[in-house]
Short mmCIF file of C-alpha atoms in Angstrom, two decimals:
data_model
loop_
_atom_site.label_atom_id
_atom_site.label_comp_id
_atom_site.label_asym_id
_atom_site.label_seq_id
_atom_site.Cartn_x
_atom_site.Cartn_y
_atom_site.Cartn_z
CA MET A 276 0.00 0.00 0.00
CA GLU A 277 2.82 2.42 0.90
CA ARG A 278 4.56 1.81 -2.47
CA LYS A 279 1.30 2.35 -4.35
CA GLN A 280 0.67 5.59 -2.46
CA LYS A 281 4.18 6.83 -3.24
CA ASP A 282 3.63 6.09 -6.95
CA GLN A 283 0.42 8.12 -6.86
CA ASP A 284 2.21 10.97 -5.10
CA LYS A 285 4.68 11.13 -7.95
CA LYS A 286 1.83 11.73 -10.33
CA CYS A 287 0.15 15.10 -10.82
CA PRO A 288 -2.67 15.58 -8.29
CA THR A 289 -4.93 16.73 -11.11
CA ALA A 290 -4.56 13.47 -13.06
CA THR A 291 -8.24 12.58 -12.86
CA ASN A 292 -9.33 13.42 -16.38
CA GLY A 293 -8.97 10.04 -18.03
CA ILE A 294 -5.23 10.29 -18.82
CA ASP A 295 -3.55 6.98 -18.12
CA SER A 296 -0.08 6.54 -16.72
CA GLU A 297 1.52 6.03 -20.13
CA ASP A 298 0.14 9.34 -21.36
CA GLU A 299 1.34 10.97 -18.16
CA ASP A 300 4.82 9.61 -18.66
CA SER A 301 4.91 10.93 -22.23
CA MET A 302 4.13 14.40 -20.85
CA GLY A 303 6.71 14.33 -18.13
CA GLY A 304 4.53 12.63 -15.52
CA CYS A 305 1.85 15.35 -15.37
CA PRO A 306 -0.95 16.23 -17.79
CA MET A 307 -0.36 19.91 -16.97
CA GLY A 308 3.21 19.67 -18.24
CA GLN A 309 6.25 21.22 -16.63
CA ASN A 310 5.78 23.82 -13.92
CA GLY A 311 2.03 23.27 -13.97
CA LYS A 312 1.59 24.70 -17.50
CA GLN A 313 -0.70 23.15 -20.10
CA PRO A 314 1.53 21.22 -22.54
CA LYS A 315 1.60 22.05 -26.24
CA MET A 316 -0.74 19.91 -28.31
CA ASN A 317 0.27 19.33 -31.95
CA GLY A 318 2.77 22.20 -31.88
CA VAL A 319 0.18 24.88 -31.11
CA PRO A 320 1.87 27.93 -29.51
CA ASP A 321 0.92 28.50 -25.89
CA SER A 322 1.69 32.23 -25.58
CA TYR A 323 1.32 35.57 -27.33
CA ARG A 324 5.08 35.81 -27.76
CA GLU A 325 5.37 32.36 -29.30
CA TYR A 326 2.30 32.77 -31.53
CA LEU A 327 3.70 35.97 -33.07
CA GLN A 328 7.27 34.58 -33.03
CA LEU A 329 8.36 37.78 -31.35
CA GLU A 330 11.67 36.30 -30.31
CA LYS A 331 12.62 36.14 -33.99
CA LEU A 332 10.79 39.26 -35.11
CA LEU A 333 12.26 41.59 -32.50
CA LYS A 334 15.79 40.45 -33.25
CA CYS A 335 15.58 41.48 -36.91
CA GLN A 336 16.58 45.11 -36.30
CA THR A 337 20.34 44.83 -36.66
CA MET A 338 21.85 48.29 -37.12
CA SER A 339 24.78 48.39 -39.52
CA SER A 340 26.12 51.42 -37.68
CA SER A 341 26.32 49.33 -34.49
CA ILE A 342 28.22 46.61 -36.30
CA ALA A 343 30.62 49.27 -37.52
CA GLY A 344 31.17 50.30 -33.89
CA LYS A 345 29.42 53.66 -34.02
CA PRO A 346 25.65 53.20 -33.54
CA VAL A 347 23.39 55.90 -34.98
CA HIS A 348 20.11 56.29 -33.12
CA ASP A 349 17.85 57.01 -36.11
CA GLU A 350 18.93 53.94 -38.06
CA HIS A 351 16.68 51.91 -35.78
CA LEU A 352 13.66 53.98 -36.88
CA PHE A 353 14.72 53.60 -40.51
CA ILE A 354 14.81 49.80 -40.21
CA ILE A 355 11.54 49.51 -38.28
CA THR A 356 9.65 51.70 -40.77
CA HIS A 357 10.83 49.77 -43.82
CA GLN A 358 10.16 46.41 -42.17
CA ALA A 359 6.63 47.62 -41.37
CA TYR A 360 6.18 48.54 -45.04
CA GLU A 361 7.28 45.05 -46.09
CA LEU A 362 4.80 43.45 -43.68
CA TRP A 363 2.00 45.58 -45.10
CA PHE A 364 3.10 44.67 -48.64
CA LYS A 365 2.75 41.04 -47.64
CA GLN A 366 -0.78 41.60 -46.35
CA ILE A 367 -1.77 43.50 -49.51
CA LEU A 368 -0.48 40.64 -51.66
CA PHE A 369 -2.46 38.21 -49.51
CA GLU A 370 -5.67 40.20 -50.08
CA VAL A 371 -5.06 40.82 -53.80
CA ASP A 372 -4.35 37.12 -54.40
CA SER A 373 -7.65 36.20 -52.74
CA VAL A 374 -9.51 38.72 -54.93
CA ARG A 375 -7.85 37.35 -58.05
CA GLU A 376 -8.86 33.83 -57.06
CA SER A 377 -12.49 34.97 -56.71
CA PHE A 378 -12.44 36.48 -60.19
CA MET A 379 -11.10 33.22 -61.58
CA MET A 380 -14.17 31.33 -60.36
CA PRO A 381 -16.66 30.26 -63.09
CA VAL A 382 -19.54 31.89 -61.19
CA LEU A 383 -19.25 35.07 -59.14
CA ASP A 384 -22.27 35.34 -56.85
CA GLU A 385 -23.30 37.94 -54.29
CA ASN A 386 -21.29 36.39 -51.46
CA GLN A 387 -18.10 36.46 -53.51
CA MET A 388 -18.68 40.05 -54.60
CA LEU A 389 -19.23 41.10 -50.99
CA LYS A 390 -15.97 39.40 -50.05
CA ILE A 391 -14.12 41.16 -52.88
CA VAL A 392 -15.45 44.57 -51.80
CA ASN A 393 -14.53 43.84 -48.19
CA ARG A 394 -10.96 42.82 -48.98
CA LEU A 395 -10.33 45.66 -51.38
CA SER A 396 -11.61 48.00 -48.65
CA ARG A 397 -8.99 46.50 -46.36
CA VAL A 398 -6.26 47.15 -48.94
CA VAL A 399 -7.41 50.78 -49.15
CA LEU A 400 -7.15 51.18 -45.37
CA ILE A 401 -3.67 49.63 -45.34
CA LEU A 402 -2.49 51.97 -48.10
CA LYS A 403 -3.85 54.99 -46.22
CA LEU A 404 -1.81 53.90 -43.22
CA MET A 405 1.27 53.42 -45.39
CA VAL A 406 0.90 56.89 -46.91
CA ASP A 407 0.75 58.47 -43.46
CA GLN A 408 3.65 56.35 -42.19
CA PHE A 409 6.08 58.62 -44.05
CA MET A 410 5.39 61.32 -41.44
CA ILE A 411 7.11 59.15 -38.84
CA LEU A 412 10.16 58.65 -41.04
CA GLU A 413 10.30 62.36 -41.81
CA SER A 414 10.88 63.06 -38.11
CA MET A 415 14.47 62.10 -38.99
CA THR A 416 16.49 65.00 -40.36
CA PRO A 417 18.70 64.80 -43.49
CA LEU A 418 21.81 65.13 -41.31
CA ASP A 419 20.62 62.25 -39.10
CA PHE A 420 20.15 60.08 -42.20
CA LEU A 421 23.56 61.03 -43.56
CA GLU A 422 25.17 59.64 -40.41
CA PHE A 423 24.31 56.06 -41.32
CA ARG A 424 23.58 56.23 -45.07
CA GLN A 425 27.02 54.94 -46.01
CA HIS A 426 26.26 51.75 -44.05
CA LEU A 427 23.40 50.92 -46.42
CA SER A 428 25.98 50.13 -49.11
CA SER A 429 24.05 49.14 -52.27
CA ALA A 430 20.81 48.28 -50.43
CA SER A 431 17.87 50.11 -52.04
CA GLY A 432 14.10 50.14 -51.87
CA PHE A 433 14.20 49.33 -55.57
CA GLN A 434 15.16 45.82 -54.49
CA SER A 435 11.83 45.26 -52.71
CA LEU A 436 10.56 42.01 -54.20
CA GLN A 437 7.11 42.35 -52.66
CA PHE A 438 6.54 45.82 -54.12
CA ARG A 439 7.33 44.49 -57.61
CA LEU A 440 4.98 41.57 -57.02
CA MET A 441 2.24 43.98 -55.96
CA GLU A 442 2.70 46.02 -59.13
CA ASN A 443 2.63 42.91 -61.33
CA LYS A 444 -0.38 41.32 -59.67
CA LEU A 445 -2.39 44.53 -59.93
CA GLY A 446 -1.50 44.86 -63.60
CA ILE A 447 1.25 47.39 -64.38
CA LYS A 448 2.31 46.70 -67.95
CA GLU A 449 5.94 45.86 -68.59
CA GLU A 450 6.20 48.34 -71.45
CA ASN A 451 5.10 51.19 -69.19
CA ARG A 452 7.89 50.76 -66.67
CA VAL A 453 10.74 53.24 -66.47
CA LYS A 454 14.03 51.38 -66.83
CA TYR A 455 16.30 51.27 -63.80
CA ASN A 456 19.83 52.29 -64.81
CA GLN A 457 18.86 51.47 -68.40
CA GLN A 458 18.06 47.85 -67.55
CA HIS A 459 15.06 45.70 -66.65
CA TYR A 460 14.04 45.88 -63.00
CA MET A 461 14.45 42.10 -62.59
CA LYS A 462 18.22 42.48 -63.03
CA VAL A 463 18.60 43.62 -59.43
CA PHE A 464 17.36 40.24 -58.14
CA LYS A 465 20.18 37.72 -58.16
CA ASP A 466 18.74 34.64 -56.43
CA GLU A 467 16.83 32.10 -58.52
CA GLU A 468 13.87 31.90 -56.16
CA SER A 469 13.13 35.64 -56.47
CA LYS A 470 13.53 35.48 -60.24
CA GLN A 471 11.07 32.60 -60.47
CA ILE A 472 8.51 34.29 -58.23
CA LEU A 473 8.72 37.45 -60.34
CA ALA A 474 8.44 35.48 -63.57
CA ASP A 475 5.32 33.72 -62.26
CA SER A 476 3.76 37.05 -61.28
CA ILE A 477 4.27 38.32 -64.83
CA THR A 478 2.76 35.28 -66.55
CA SER A 479 -0.23 34.82 -64.22
CA PRO A 480 -3.31 36.95 -64.98
CA PRO A 481 -3.19 40.27 -63.08
CA LEU A 482 -6.23 41.83 -61.42
CA LEU A 483 -6.63 44.26 -64.34
CA THR A 484 -7.00 41.41 -66.87
CA LEU A 485 -9.44 39.52 -64.66
CA LEU A 486 -11.47 42.69 -64.16
CA GLU A 487 -11.53 43.27 -67.91
CA LYS A 488 -12.91 39.78 -68.61
CA TRP A 489 -15.54 40.24 -65.90
CA LEU A 490 -16.67 43.64 -67.19
CA GLU A 491 -17.13 42.19 -70.68
CA ARG A 492 -19.98 40.08 -69.27
CA THR A 493 -21.95 43.03 -67.91
CA PRO A 494 -25.69 42.53 -68.59
CA GLY A 495 -27.06 44.81 -71.30
CA LEU A 496 -24.00 44.91 -73.57
CA THR A 497 -25.32 42.50 -76.18
CA ASP A 498 -25.59 43.86 -79.70
CA HIS A 499 -27.96 41.12 -80.86
CA GLU A 500 -30.85 42.46 -82.93
CA LYS A 501 -33.42 40.76 -80.69
CA ALA A 502 -31.85 42.04 -77.47
CA ASP A 503 -34.38 43.68 -75.19
CA PHE A 504 -31.94 46.36 -74.02
CA ASN A 505 -28.87 47.41 -76.00
CA PHE A 506 -27.13 49.82 -73.66
CA TRP A 507 -24.50 51.09 -76.09
CA GLU A 508 -26.92 52.14 -78.84
CA ARG A 509 -29.24 53.83 -76.36
CA TYR A 510 -26.30 55.54 -74.69
CA LYS A 511 -25.03 56.97 -78.01
CA THR A 512 -28.50 58.32 -78.81
CA ALA A 513 -28.68 59.96 -75.37
CA VAL A 514 -25.22 61.52 -75.78
CA TYR A 515 -26.08 63.09 -79.14
CA GLN A 516 -29.31 64.45 -77.69
CA TRP A 517 -27.46 65.99 -74.73
CA ILE A 518 -24.78 67.55 -76.96
CA GLU A 519 -27.45 68.89 -79.29
CA ASN A 520 -29.43 70.49 -76.46
CA ASP A 521 -26.53 71.85 -74.40
CA TRP A 522 -24.05 72.92 -77.10
CA HIS A 523 -25.36 72.88 -80.64
CA THR A 524 -28.71 74.62 -80.00
CA PRO A 525 -27.10 77.48 -78.01
CA TYR A 526 -24.54 77.80 -80.83
CA MET A 527 -27.28 78.11 -83.43
CA GLU A 528 -29.18 80.67 -81.36
CA GLU A 529 -26.14 82.81 -80.51
CA THR A 530 -25.80 86.09 -82.41
CA ASP A 531 -22.48 87.33 -81.06
CA PRO A 532 -19.78 86.09 -83.53
CA LYS A 533 -17.08 85.65 -80.86
CA GLN A 534 -19.37 83.79 -78.49
CA LYS A 535 -20.68 81.74 -81.40
CA GLU A 536 -17.13 80.70 -82.24
CA ILE A 537 -16.50 79.64 -78.63
CA LEU A 538 -19.71 77.57 -78.53
CA LEU A 539 -18.87 75.88 -81.83
CA ALA A 540 -15.40 74.94 -80.57
CA GLU A 541 -16.88 73.49 -77.38
CA TYR A 542 -19.53 71.59 -79.35
CA ASN A 543 -16.89 70.02 -81.62
CA LYS A 544 -14.69 69.21 -78.64
CA GLN A 545 -17.48 67.38 -76.83
CA LYS A 546 -18.59 65.57 -79.96
CA ASP A 547 -15.05 64.40 -80.81
CA SER A 548 -14.45 63.28 -77.25
CA PHE A 549 -17.52 61.03 -77.12
CA GLU A 550 -17.05 59.73 -80.64
CA SER A 551 -13.61 58.47 -79.62
CA ILE A 552 -15.35 55.72 -77.62
CA PHE A 553 -18.38 55.02 -79.81
CA THR A 554 -16.66 52.49 -82.09
CA ALA A 555 -14.07 49.83 -81.31
CA GLU A 556 -11.89 51.07 -84.17
CA LYS A 557 -11.55 54.60 -82.78
CA TYR A 558 -11.27 53.34 -79.21
CA ASN A 559 -8.45 50.94 -80.09
CA VAL A 560 -6.35 53.81 -81.47
CA TYR A 561 -6.00 55.05 -77.89
CA VAL A 562 -5.27 51.53 -76.66
CA GLU A 563 -2.41 51.21 -79.15
CA ARG A 564 -1.05 54.56 -77.97
CA GLY A 565 -1.12 53.30 -74.39
CA GLU A 566 -3.68 55.87 -73.26
CA ARG A 567 -6.28 53.21 -72.48
CA ARG A 568 -5.77 49.81 -70.87
CA ILE A 569 -9.00 47.78 -71.02
CA ASN A 570 -10.74 46.73 -74.23
CA HIS A 571 -13.80 48.42 -75.71
CA LYS A 572 -16.37 45.91 -74.41
CA ALA A 573 -15.02 46.08 -70.87
CA PHE A 574 -15.06 49.88 -70.99
CA GLN A 575 -18.74 49.78 -71.97
CA GLY A 576 -19.43 47.53 -68.99
CA ALA A 577 -17.65 49.84 -66.56
CA LEU A 578 -19.53 52.84 -67.95
CA MET A 579 -22.88 51.10 -67.66
CA ILE A 580 -22.19 50.19 -64.03
CA SER A 581 -21.26 53.81 -63.31
CA LEU A 582 -24.44 55.18 -64.90
CA TYR A 583 -26.80 52.63 -63.33
CA ARG A 584 -25.01 52.28 -59.99
CA ASP A 585 -28.28 52.82 -58.09
CA GLU A 586 -29.62 49.53 -59.39
CA PRO A 587 -29.28 46.86 -56.66
CA ARG A 588 -27.25 44.45 -58.78
CA PHE A 589 -24.77 47.15 -59.75
CA ASN A 590 -24.33 48.55 -56.25
CA GLN A 591 -21.44 46.31 -55.17
CA PRO A 592 -19.72 46.33 -58.59
CA PHE A 593 -19.74 50.15 -58.44
CA GLN A 594 -18.22 50.03 -54.95
CA MET A 595 -15.52 47.73 -56.29
CA ILE A 596 -14.73 50.09 -59.17
CA THR A 597 -14.46 52.97 -56.69
CA LEU A 598 -12.14 50.95 -54.44
CA LEU A 599 -9.85 50.08 -57.36
CA MET A 600 -9.53 53.79 -58.14
CA ASP A 601 -8.80 54.43 -54.46
CA ILE A 602 -6.02 51.83 -54.55
CA ASP A 603 -4.47 53.45 -57.63
CA SER A 604 -4.73 56.92 -56.07
CA LEU A 605 -3.18 55.83 -52.78
CA ILE A 606 -0.28 54.02 -54.45
CA THR A 607 0.37 57.21 -56.43
CA LYS A 608 0.27 59.21 -53.19
CA TRP A 609 2.65 56.71 -51.61
CA ARG A 610 5.05 57.11 -54.53
CA TYR A 611 4.77 60.89 -54.29
CA ASN A 612 5.46 60.92 -50.54
CA HIS A 613 8.43 58.64 -51.15
CA VAL A 614 9.78 60.97 -53.84
CA MET A 615 9.41 64.03 -51.63
CA MET A 616 11.07 62.30 -48.69
CA VAL A 617 14.01 61.22 -50.86
CA GLN A 618 14.45 64.74 -52.20
CA ARG A 619 14.31 66.09 -48.66
CA MET A 620 16.84 63.56 -47.36
CA ILE A 621 19.43 63.36 -50.16
CA GLY A 622 18.51 66.10 -52.64
CA SER A 623 19.86 65.17 -56.08
CA LYS A 624 22.45 62.64 -54.83
CA ILE A 625 22.71 59.25 -56.54
CA GLY A 626 20.54 56.58 -54.89
CA THR A 627 22.17 53.81 -52.84
CA GLY A 628 21.13 51.29 -55.50
CA GLY A 629 22.92 53.29 -58.20
CA SER A 630 19.86 54.98 -59.69
CA SER A 631 19.48 58.71 -60.20
CA GLY A 632 17.56 58.77 -56.93
CA TYR A 633 15.00 61.56 -56.83
CA HIS A 634 14.89 61.98 -60.62
CA TYR A 635 14.21 58.27 -61.22
CA LEU A 636 11.48 58.13 -58.57
CA ARG A 637 9.83 61.28 -59.91
CA SER A 638 9.40 59.57 -63.30
CA THR A 639 7.21 56.89 -61.69
CA ILE A 640 4.53 59.43 -60.71
CA SER A 641 2.51 59.43 -63.91
CA ASP A 642 -0.43 57.70 -65.56
CA ARG A 643 1.90 55.08 -67.00
CA TYR A 644 2.11 53.59 -63.50
CA LYS A 645 -1.64 53.76 -62.91
CA VAL A 646 -3.26 50.39 -63.39
CA PHE A 647 -6.93 51.37 -63.48
CA VAL A 648 -6.59 54.66 -65.37
CA ASP A 649 -9.62 53.80 -67.55
CA LEU A 650 -11.84 53.78 -64.48
CA PHE A 651 -10.75 57.34 -63.67
CA ASN A 652 -11.55 58.41 -67.23
CA LEU A 653 -15.13 57.14 -66.99
CA SER A 654 -16.13 60.53 -65.57
CA THR A 655 -15.31 62.09 -68.95
CA PHE A 656 -18.17 60.16 -70.51
CA LEU A 657 -20.87 60.42 -67.86
CA ILE A 658 -24.04 62.22 -68.88
CA PRO A 659 -26.65 64.06 -66.75
CA ARG A 660 -29.17 61.80 -64.99
CA GLN A 661 -32.10 63.07 -67.04
CA TYR A 662 -30.43 61.79 -70.23
CA ILE A 663 -29.56 58.31 -68.93
CA PRO A 664 -31.58 55.83 -71.06
CA PRO A 665 -34.48 54.28 -69.07
CA LEU A 666 -34.27 50.56 -68.48
CA THR A 667 -36.76 48.19 -70.06
CA ARG A 668 -38.90 46.03 -67.82
CA SER A 669 -36.79 42.98 -68.61
CA MET A 670 -33.52 44.80 -67.92
CA LYS A 671 -34.92 46.28 -64.73
CA ARG A 672 -35.73 42.76 -63.55
CA THR A 673 -32.23 41.58 -64.48
CA LEU A 674 -30.61 44.31 -62.38
CA SER A 675 -32.99 43.92 -59.46
CA THR A 676 -32.78 41.50 -56.54
CA VAL A 677 -36.55 41.35 -56.05
CA SER A 678 -39.30 39.61 -57.96
CA THR A 679 -40.83 41.73 -60.71
CA SER A 680 -43.32 39.16 -61.99
CA ARG A 681 -46.23 41.41 -61.12
CA LEU A 682 -44.87 44.48 -62.86
CA PRO A 683 -46.89 45.84 -65.78
CA GLU A 684 -45.61 45.49 -69.33
CA THR A 685 -43.89 48.86 -69.73
CA ASP A 686 -40.56 50.11 -70.96
CA GLU A 687 -40.53 53.22 -68.84
CA LEU A 688 -38.15 53.25 -65.89
CA SER A 689 -40.41 55.57 -63.90
CA ASP A 690 -43.35 53.13 -64.10
CA VAL A 691 -41.20 50.24 -62.97
CA THR A 692 -39.81 52.26 -60.09
CA ASP A 693 -43.30 53.29 -58.97
CA GLN A 694 -44.42 49.68 -58.86
CA LEU A 695 -41.35 48.66 -56.87
CA ASP A 696 -42.01 51.52 -54.45
CA LYS A 697 -45.60 50.46 -53.78
CA GLN A 698 -45.32 46.68 -53.86
CA THR A 699 -42.02 45.99 -52.20
CA PHE A 700 -39.91 48.68 -50.59
CA GLY A 701 -42.09 51.53 -49.47
CA SER A 702 -39.32 53.77 -50.76
CA SER A 703 -37.18 54.15 -53.83
CA PRO A 704 -34.97 51.12 -54.58
CA ARG A 705 -32.25 53.66 -55.35
CA GLN A 706 -32.02 54.26 -51.60
CA MET A 707 -31.22 50.63 -50.90
CA THR A 708 -27.70 49.90 -49.75
CA GLY A 709 -27.97 46.14 -49.54
CA THR A 710 -29.68 43.27 -51.30
CA SER A 711 -32.72 41.23 -50.47
CA PRO A 712 -31.92 38.32 -48.11
CA ARG A 713 -34.30 36.16 -50.12
CA THR A 714 -32.24 36.32 -53.29
CA ARG A 715 -28.65 35.78 -54.34
CA PRO A 716 -27.92 37.42 -57.67
CA VAL A 717 -25.14 36.08 -59.83
CA PHE A 718 -22.79 38.82 -60.99
CA PHE A 719 -21.97 38.64 -64.70
CA THR A 720 -21.52 34.89 -65.12
#
């Protein structure tokens, strides 16, 4: 009895939860592990520090000035800030990859579109934070930076692999890039793994291409003779009517020769501008010149979404288009802040990577580095609400998330809207911000 009692005393007093002696032995004799702590199960971390791998992370700030024997205080800030940027780049790539995967799906339903909007919104918030992060770095003076700049050797932000991946996966075209020291940007990456990752990012479809294919499938773009609603033909008719009423008629009625000349010039300018998008042949001239990125059909889809954004089915696609423009704008702002900081810190000195520094970076702030420039240019071709072609009953049903089986046979948008007001919403469907929980529309399959 005494020996049995001693054996029990050796065991953990809490060993009453069905763990046999063999299991206890495998855990050091106690199911609570050493020092009374719960043991790791299947390698799961048991603390905040271990989960975030802080022991590794917080040892990554090795100052070159310290290694050289003369530590410079602000180098620590310089390292932390750039490491934070790289972590945010990684998160952006993670979000963009998930959005690209959604666009590659054969069917893109409401749930997927909501996820895309949510993740692009997250990218926008991250980029806003990154833009503002320069203010922290700018608390360092040029003289402070000069104290440790020589320790950077040939290290340069141009060598950021993740930033190049972000550009490629969004859709910056290779021919639009400014050459770095008269050579391709991939030349700065020497290891085979980085080269392969970059090559894969170039050959895989970027977000811009996936967006283009998706926009081509926008409802209402068919040019079939029996189509119930041909958006493009109706849009062209509306444009000519607007130009006639707002420019040509005032020109004809004007008696002052100078004012008449001004009105005629404005009329011709507006007419030429819109006619540049009316046919694929004229539109493609601008594509060949690099002034437009997406094809003619996709442009029509984006324009239709912008004009009919109040329709329930176009609400989330319009949000997505807006977010893509926000991403482009914020990346441009990030580039601009970077350029201004470099000029402030080193003036016109040569960059550490051997580039022309400020002058090279300044050349990247242009439309050639904008991915979704066509979405910005949609505003050029918007027309006043009163001229937007009314939807047919069939098209109204297609763009709605509610049943319209009881709607009268009418082609007038106002009649359809009145019926929706009375039968379903109690208010204008244009005021809706969500979709009906009873339906799940499929977006442009």
